[in-house]
XYZ file of C-alpha atoms in Angstrom:
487
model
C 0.000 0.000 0.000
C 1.724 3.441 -1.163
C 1.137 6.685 1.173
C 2.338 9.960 0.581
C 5.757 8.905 2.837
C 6.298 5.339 1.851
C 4.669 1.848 1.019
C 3.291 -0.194 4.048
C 2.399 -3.836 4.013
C -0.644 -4.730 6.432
C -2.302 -8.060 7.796
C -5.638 -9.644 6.337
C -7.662 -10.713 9.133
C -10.273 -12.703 7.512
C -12.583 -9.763 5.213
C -10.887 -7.428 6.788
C -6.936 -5.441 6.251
C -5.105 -3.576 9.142
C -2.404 -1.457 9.123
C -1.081 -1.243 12.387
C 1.739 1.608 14.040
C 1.864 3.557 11.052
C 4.071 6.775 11.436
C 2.072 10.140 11.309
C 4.757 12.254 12.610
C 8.370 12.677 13.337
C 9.251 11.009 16.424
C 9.093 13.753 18.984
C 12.416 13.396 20.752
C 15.073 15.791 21.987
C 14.184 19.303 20.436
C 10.919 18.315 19.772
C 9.921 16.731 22.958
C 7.959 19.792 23.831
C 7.194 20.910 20.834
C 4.233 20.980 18.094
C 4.306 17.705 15.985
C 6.174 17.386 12.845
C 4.815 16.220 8.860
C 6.408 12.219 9.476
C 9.594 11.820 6.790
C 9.579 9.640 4.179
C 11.076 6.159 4.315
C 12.568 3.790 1.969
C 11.843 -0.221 1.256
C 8.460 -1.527 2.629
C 7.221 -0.426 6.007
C 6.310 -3.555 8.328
C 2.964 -2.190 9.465
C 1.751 -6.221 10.968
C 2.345 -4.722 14.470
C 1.420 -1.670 16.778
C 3.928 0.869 17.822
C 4.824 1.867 20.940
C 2.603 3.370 23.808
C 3.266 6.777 24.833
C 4.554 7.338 27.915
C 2.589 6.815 30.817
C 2.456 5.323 34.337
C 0.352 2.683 32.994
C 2.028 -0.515 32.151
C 1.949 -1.746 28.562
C 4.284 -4.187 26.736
C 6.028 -1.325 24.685
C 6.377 2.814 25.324
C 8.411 5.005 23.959
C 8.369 8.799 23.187
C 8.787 7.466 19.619
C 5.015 6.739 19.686
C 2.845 8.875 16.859
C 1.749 6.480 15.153
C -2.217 4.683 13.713
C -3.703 2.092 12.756
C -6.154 1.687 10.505
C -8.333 -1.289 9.405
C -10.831 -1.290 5.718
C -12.994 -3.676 4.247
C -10.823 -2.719 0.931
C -8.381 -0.810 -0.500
C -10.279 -0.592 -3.745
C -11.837 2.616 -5.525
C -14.760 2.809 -3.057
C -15.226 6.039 -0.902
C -16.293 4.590 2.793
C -17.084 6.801 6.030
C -14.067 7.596 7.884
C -14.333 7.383 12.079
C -10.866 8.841 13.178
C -10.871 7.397 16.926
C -9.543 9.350 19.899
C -9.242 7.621 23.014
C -9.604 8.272 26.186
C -7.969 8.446 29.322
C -7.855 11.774 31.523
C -5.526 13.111 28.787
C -2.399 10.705 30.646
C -3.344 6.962 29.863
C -4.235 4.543 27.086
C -3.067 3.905 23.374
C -4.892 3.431 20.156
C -3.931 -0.151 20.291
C -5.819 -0.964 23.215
C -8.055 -4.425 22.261
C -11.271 -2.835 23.269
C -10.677 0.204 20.143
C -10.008 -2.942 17.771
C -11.883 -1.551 14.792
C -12.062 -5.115 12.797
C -16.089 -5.569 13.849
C -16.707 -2.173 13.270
C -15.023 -1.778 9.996
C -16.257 -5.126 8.778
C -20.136 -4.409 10.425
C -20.455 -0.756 8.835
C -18.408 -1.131 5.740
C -16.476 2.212 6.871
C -12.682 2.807 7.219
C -11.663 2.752 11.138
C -8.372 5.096 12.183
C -7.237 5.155 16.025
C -4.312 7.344 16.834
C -1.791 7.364 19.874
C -1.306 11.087 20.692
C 1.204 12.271 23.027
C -0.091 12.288 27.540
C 0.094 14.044 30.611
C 2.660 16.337 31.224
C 4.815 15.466 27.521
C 1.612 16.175 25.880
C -0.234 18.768 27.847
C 1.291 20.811 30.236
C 2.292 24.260 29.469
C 5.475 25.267 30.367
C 5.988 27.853 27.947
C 7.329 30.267 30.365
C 10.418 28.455 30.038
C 11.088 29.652 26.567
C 10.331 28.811 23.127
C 11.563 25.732 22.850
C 8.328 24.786 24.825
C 4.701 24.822 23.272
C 1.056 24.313 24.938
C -1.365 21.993 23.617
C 1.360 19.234 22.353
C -1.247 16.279 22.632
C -3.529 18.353 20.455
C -0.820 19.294 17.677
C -0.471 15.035 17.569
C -4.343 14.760 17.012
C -4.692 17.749 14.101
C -1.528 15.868 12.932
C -3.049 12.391 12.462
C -6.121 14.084 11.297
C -3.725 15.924 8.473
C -2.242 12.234 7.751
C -5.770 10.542 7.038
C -7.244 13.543 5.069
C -4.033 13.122 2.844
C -3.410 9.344 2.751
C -7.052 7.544 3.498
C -8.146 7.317 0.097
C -5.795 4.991 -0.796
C -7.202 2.721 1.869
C -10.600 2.988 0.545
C -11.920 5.857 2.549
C -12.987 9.004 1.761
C -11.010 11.963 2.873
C -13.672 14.496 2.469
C -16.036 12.232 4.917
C -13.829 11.800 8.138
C -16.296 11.795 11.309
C -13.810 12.758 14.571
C -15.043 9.644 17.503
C -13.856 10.284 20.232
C -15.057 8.900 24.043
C -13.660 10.908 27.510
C -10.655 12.854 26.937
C -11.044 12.420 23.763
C -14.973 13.520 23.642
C -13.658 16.714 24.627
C -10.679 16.808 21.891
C -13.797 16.265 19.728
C -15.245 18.816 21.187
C -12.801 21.174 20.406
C -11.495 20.137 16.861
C -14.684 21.878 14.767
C -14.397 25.008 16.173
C -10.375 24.939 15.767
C -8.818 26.664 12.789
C -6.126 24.549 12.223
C -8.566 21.002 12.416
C -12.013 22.430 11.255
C -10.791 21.686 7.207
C -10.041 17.822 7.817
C -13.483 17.390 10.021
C -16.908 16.301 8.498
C -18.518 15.177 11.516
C -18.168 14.790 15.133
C -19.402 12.211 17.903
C -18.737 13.347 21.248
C -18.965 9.955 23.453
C -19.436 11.305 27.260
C -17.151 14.136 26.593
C -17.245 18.364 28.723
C -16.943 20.949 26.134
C -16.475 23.171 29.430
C -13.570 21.463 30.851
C -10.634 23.402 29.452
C -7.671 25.665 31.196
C -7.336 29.231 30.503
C -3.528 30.082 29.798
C -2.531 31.323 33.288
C -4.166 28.451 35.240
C -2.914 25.848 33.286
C 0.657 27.669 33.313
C 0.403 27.486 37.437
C -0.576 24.127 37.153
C 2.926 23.115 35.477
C 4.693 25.502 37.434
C 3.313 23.294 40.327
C 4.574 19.968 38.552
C 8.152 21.401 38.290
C 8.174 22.204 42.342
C 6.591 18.707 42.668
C 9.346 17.069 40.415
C 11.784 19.345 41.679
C 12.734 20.493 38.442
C 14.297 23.650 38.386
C 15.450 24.717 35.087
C 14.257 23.996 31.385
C 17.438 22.375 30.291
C 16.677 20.122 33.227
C 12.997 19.118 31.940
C 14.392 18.492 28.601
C 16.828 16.333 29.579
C 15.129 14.510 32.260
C 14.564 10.286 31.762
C 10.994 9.805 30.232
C 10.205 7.353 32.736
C 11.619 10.032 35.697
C 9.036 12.573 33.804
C 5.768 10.452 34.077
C 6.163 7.737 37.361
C 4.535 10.686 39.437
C 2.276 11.853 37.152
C -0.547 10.050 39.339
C 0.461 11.215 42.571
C 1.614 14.829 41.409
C -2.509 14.753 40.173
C -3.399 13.877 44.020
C -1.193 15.958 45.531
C -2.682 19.201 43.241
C -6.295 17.889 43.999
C -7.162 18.179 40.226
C -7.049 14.153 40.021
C -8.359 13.379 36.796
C -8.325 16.653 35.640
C -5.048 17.258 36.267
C -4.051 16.987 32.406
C -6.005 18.615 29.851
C -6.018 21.154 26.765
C -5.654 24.901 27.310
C -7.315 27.635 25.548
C -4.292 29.155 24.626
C -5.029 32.117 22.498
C -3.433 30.068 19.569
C -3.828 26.403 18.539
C -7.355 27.109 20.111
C -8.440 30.212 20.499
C -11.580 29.807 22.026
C -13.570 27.791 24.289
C -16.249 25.079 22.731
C -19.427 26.304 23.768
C -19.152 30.510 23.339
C -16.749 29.301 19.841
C -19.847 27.386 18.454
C -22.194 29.986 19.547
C -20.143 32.049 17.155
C -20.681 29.610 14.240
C -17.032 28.463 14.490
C -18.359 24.779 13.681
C -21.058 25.950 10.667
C -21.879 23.061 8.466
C -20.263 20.307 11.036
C -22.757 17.657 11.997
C -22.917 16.676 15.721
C -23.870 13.696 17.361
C -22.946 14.165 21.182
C -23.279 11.330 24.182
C -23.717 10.129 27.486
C -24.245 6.872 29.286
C -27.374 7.415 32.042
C -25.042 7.491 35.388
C -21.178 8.373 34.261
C -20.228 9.064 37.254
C -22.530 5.842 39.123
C -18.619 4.026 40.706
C -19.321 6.676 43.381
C -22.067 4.524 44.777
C -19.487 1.843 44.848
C -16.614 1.840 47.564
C -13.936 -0.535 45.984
C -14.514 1.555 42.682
C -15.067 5.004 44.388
C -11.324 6.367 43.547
C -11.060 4.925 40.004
C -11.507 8.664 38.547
C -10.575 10.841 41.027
C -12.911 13.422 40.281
C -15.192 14.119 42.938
C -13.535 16.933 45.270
C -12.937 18.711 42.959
C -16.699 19.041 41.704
C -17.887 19.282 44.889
C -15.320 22.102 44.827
C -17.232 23.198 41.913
C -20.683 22.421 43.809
C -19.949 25.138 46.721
C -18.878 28.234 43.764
C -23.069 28.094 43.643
C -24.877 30.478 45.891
C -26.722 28.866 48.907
C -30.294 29.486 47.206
C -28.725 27.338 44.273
C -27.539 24.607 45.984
C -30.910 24.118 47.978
C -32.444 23.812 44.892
C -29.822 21.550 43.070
C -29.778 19.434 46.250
C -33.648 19.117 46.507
C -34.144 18.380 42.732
C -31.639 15.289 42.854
C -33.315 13.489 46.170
C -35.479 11.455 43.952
C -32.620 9.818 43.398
C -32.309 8.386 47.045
C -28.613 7.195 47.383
C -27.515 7.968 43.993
C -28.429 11.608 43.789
C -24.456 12.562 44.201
C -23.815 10.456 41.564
C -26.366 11.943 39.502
C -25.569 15.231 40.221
C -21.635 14.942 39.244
C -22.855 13.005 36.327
C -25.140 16.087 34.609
C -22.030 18.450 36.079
C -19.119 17.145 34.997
C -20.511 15.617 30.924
C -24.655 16.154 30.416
C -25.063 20.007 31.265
C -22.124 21.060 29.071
C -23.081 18.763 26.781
C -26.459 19.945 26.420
C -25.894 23.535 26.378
C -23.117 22.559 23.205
C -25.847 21.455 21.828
C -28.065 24.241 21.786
C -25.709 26.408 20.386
C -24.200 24.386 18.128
C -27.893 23.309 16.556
C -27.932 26.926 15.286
C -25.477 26.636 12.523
C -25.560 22.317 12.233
C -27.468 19.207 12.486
C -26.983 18.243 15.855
C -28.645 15.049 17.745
C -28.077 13.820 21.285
C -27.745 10.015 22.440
C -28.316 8.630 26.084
C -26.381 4.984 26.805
C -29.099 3.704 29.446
C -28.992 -0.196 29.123
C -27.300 -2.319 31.818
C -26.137 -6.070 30.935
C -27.162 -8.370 33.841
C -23.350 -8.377 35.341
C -23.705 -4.676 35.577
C -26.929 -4.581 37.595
C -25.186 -7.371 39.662
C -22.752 -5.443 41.158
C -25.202 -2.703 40.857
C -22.601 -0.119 38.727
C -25.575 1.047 36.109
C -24.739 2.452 33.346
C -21.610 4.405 33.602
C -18.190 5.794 32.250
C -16.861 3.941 29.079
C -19.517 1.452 29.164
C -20.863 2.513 25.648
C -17.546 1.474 24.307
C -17.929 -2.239 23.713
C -21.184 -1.984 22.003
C -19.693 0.615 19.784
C -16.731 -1.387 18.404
C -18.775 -4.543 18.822
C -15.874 -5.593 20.761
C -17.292 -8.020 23.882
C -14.684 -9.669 25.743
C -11.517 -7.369 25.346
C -9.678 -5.060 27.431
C -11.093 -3.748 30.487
C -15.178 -4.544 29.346
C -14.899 -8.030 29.746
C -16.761 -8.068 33.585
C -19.373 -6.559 31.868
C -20.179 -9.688 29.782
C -19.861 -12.192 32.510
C -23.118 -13.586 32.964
C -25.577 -14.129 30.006
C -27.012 -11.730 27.817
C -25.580 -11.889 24.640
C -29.090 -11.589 22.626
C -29.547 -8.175 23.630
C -25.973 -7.107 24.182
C -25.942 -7.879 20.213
C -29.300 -5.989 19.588
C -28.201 -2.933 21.046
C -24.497 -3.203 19.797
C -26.315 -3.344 16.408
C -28.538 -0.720 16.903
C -25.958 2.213 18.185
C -23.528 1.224 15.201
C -26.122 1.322 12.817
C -26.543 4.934 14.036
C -23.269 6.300 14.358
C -22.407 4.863 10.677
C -25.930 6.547 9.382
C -24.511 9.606 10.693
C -21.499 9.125 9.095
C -22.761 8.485 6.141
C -24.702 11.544 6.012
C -28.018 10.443 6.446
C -30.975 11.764 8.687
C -31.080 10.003 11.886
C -34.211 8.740 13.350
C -35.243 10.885 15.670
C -35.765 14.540 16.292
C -32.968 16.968 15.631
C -32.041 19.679 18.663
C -33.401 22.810 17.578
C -33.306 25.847 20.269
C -33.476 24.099 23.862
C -35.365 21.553 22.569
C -32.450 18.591 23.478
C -34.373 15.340 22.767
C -32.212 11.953 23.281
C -32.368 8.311 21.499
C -32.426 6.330 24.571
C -30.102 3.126 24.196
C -31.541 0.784 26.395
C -33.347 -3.063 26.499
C -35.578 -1.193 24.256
C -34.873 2.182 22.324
C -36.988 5.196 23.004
C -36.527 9.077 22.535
C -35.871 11.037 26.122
C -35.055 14.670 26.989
C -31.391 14.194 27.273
C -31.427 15.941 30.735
C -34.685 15.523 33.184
C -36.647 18.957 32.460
C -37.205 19.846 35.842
C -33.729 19.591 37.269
C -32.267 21.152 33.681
C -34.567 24.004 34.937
C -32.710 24.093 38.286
C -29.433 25.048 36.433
C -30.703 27.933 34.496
C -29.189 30.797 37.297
C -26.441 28.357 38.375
C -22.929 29.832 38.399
C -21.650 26.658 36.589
C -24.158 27.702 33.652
C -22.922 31.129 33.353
C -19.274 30.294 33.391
C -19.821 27.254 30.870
C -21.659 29.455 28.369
C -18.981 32.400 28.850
C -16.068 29.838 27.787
C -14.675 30.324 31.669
C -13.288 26.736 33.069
C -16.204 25.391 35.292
C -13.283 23.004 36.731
C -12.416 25.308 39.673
C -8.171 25.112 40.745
C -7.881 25.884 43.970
């Protein structure tokens, strides 16, 4: 297979062809280790793309990592003449952890199921990817995780065709972190030409760093880490750099918010929601997500610290004024003991996600989803429906990576039916076509409700959406100010 920087041999995997840790950019090592990712140089001979590349580096364990880790992988149905849907895949992972190769984003059923072209990336993490310590100089640059994604993006609008996709039809997935680097790429200059379409899979559009509290937040890494110069941080071991990236994230009490993209005046000049009220994202479809109770492993002790999230919204919580809170407080009791749960689910991805939404519907077709359904396993240990557990019924991937608890006991007949039913949708939408149910128009936010059966749902509960109408959260969110509050 010839790209624009070399020939590549693949696998076959019964109908369907991968192409596994292809190069998108130059390696970002020594002078570039902070810096905005590179065009990838040409190679000579045949590229052995059979395998994934490395992981970028990150306290999580995997087989390989290496800072020499921009590469993608790609599977097709063909690499004939036919133009197929794109979904460019951005995973997710608190902007520190996970790789594009993980087995769960293994894009053979989905490729093979939809008869689309399936792209996931590895983009650079945590502080090598998004802290900003350009304070130090120039040799440093915010927003380096983001410069990998708009670089990958650049690769498959160039290159895709001759993998059978279409390069003017590339619809940005992305779940988590990577919802919100979704969230961001249509209203962003430098992405907005290689975007068609966007699905935002439990993503915040409002959970971004302005330039000064994101630079305090690395100037609190380097006293962490002790670092006290820049030639120091550039020369420092990779593995020195990220082994406290967890406990520098407790000790700062962002947790999982530690690491994330900065509205830096530049790269992206604006935040989400006020950008798209603008019309920054005219003519850019939008389908945008949530599972019922993202934020349910609160209810859950063992679980309760898995994302370490919830000071900091409670934080958040107490920036409302005391008539506020009453009200917040009183319109979540009829969820008995999952009403904190609830809350920090509708504060942390739904609210944002819904007032996106009714901006962005001004200037695109934009539809909202709702993951409700719960396989048996999942009511066992009585988790719901919550973070990342849309993604195996996505990739129609069952039994791999961290989702396969979720498959233990029986249930396979309707874990296929709605698996079949949400892919059927998102590749619809990719392809253009009308979905089946109601477009948001105004603040009019209507849901398909993926569930044991499929219905249509306000995406938030009308009377509590009500509540958050003079909340402080709302008027930051909408004014593009972080409604993460660092303390």
């Amino acid at each position: 297979m010839k790209t624009k920087n070399g020939t590549i041999a693949g696998l076959k995997e019964g109908d369907i062809l991968s192409y596994r840790g292809v190069p998108y950019a130059k390696p970002p090592v020594g002078s570039l280790r902070f810096m905005p990712a590179q065009k990838a140089e040409s190679w000579e001979g045949v590229l052995d793309a059979s395998s994934f590349g490395a992981a970028c580096p990150q306290t999580k364990k995997y087989r390989s990592s290496s800072e020499d880790c921009l590469t993608l992988n790609i599977w097709t149905p063909g690499t004939d003449q036919k133009e197929r849907p794109v979904f460019f895949y951005i995973h997710g992972g608190s902007f520190c952890a996970g790789t594009g190769s993980d087995p769960e984003y293994n894009g053979t059923n989905l490729a093979k199921n939809g008869d689309v072209v399936v792209v996931t990336i590895n983009y650079r993490l945590g502080a090598l990817g998004f802290l900003d310590f350009s304070f130090l100089g120039e040799e440093f640059s915010p927003n380096c995780g983001l410069s990998d994604i708009v670089m990958a993006l650049s690769w498959v609008h160039e290159n895709i065709a001759a993998f059978g996709g279409d390069p003017h039809n590339i619809t940005v997935l992305g779940q988590s972190a990577g919802a919100i680097a979704a969230s961001v790429l249509p209203v962003m200059p430098a992405a907005r030409k290689y975007v068609s379409k966007v699905i935002m899979m439990s993503g915040g559009p409002s959970l971004l760093y302005t330039k000064a509290q994101y630079q305090e937040v690395a100037r609190k890494f380097l006293k962490f880490m002790g670092i006290k110069s820049a030639r120091e941080l550039k020369a420092m071991d990779v593995r020195t750099l990220v082994a406290k990236q967890r406990k520098f994230a407790s000790h700062c009490g962002l947790g999982d918010g530690t690491f994330m993209i900065e509205v830096d005046g530049g790269l992206v000049p604006e935040y989400p929601i006020p950008a798209a009220a603008q019309g920054a994202a005219r003519d850019i479809p939008i389908l945008i997500g949530t599972t019922k109770e993202e934020m349910s492993f609160l209810c859950i002790k063992v679980l309760s610290k898995v994302l370490d999230i919830s000071k900091i919204l409670r934080r958040n919580i107490d920036q409302e004024k005391e008539e506020v809170k009453a009200r917040l407080k009183a319109a979540y009791r009829r969820y008995g003991k999952r009403a904190e749960s609830m809350m920090l689910t509708d504060r942390v991805f739904r609210m944002a996600s819904v007032w996106y939404a009714e901006v962005y519907n001004q200037y695109a077709n934009t539809w909202m989803y709702r993951f409700d359904y719960e396989t048996p396993a999942m009511k066992a240990v009585a988790l719901r429906a919550c973070h990342s557990c849309d993604i195996p019924f996505v990739f129609g991937n069952y039994h791999a990576g961290h989702y396969k608890w979720m498959f233990l006991l029986p249930s396979i007949k309707t874990t296929r039916r709605v698996s079949r039913e949400i892919q059927q949708d998102f590749v619809s939408f990719a392809k253009g076509e009308k979905l089946g149910w109601q477009e948001c128009c105004g603040i009019d936010t209507p849901a398909k409700c993926y569930d044991k059966y499929f219905s249509v749902i306000p995406m938030v509960d009308p009377e509590i959406e009500k509540e958050y109408d003079k909340s402080e959260f709302k008027r930051q969110s909408l004014r593009g100010l972080n409604a993460v509050h660092i303390g």
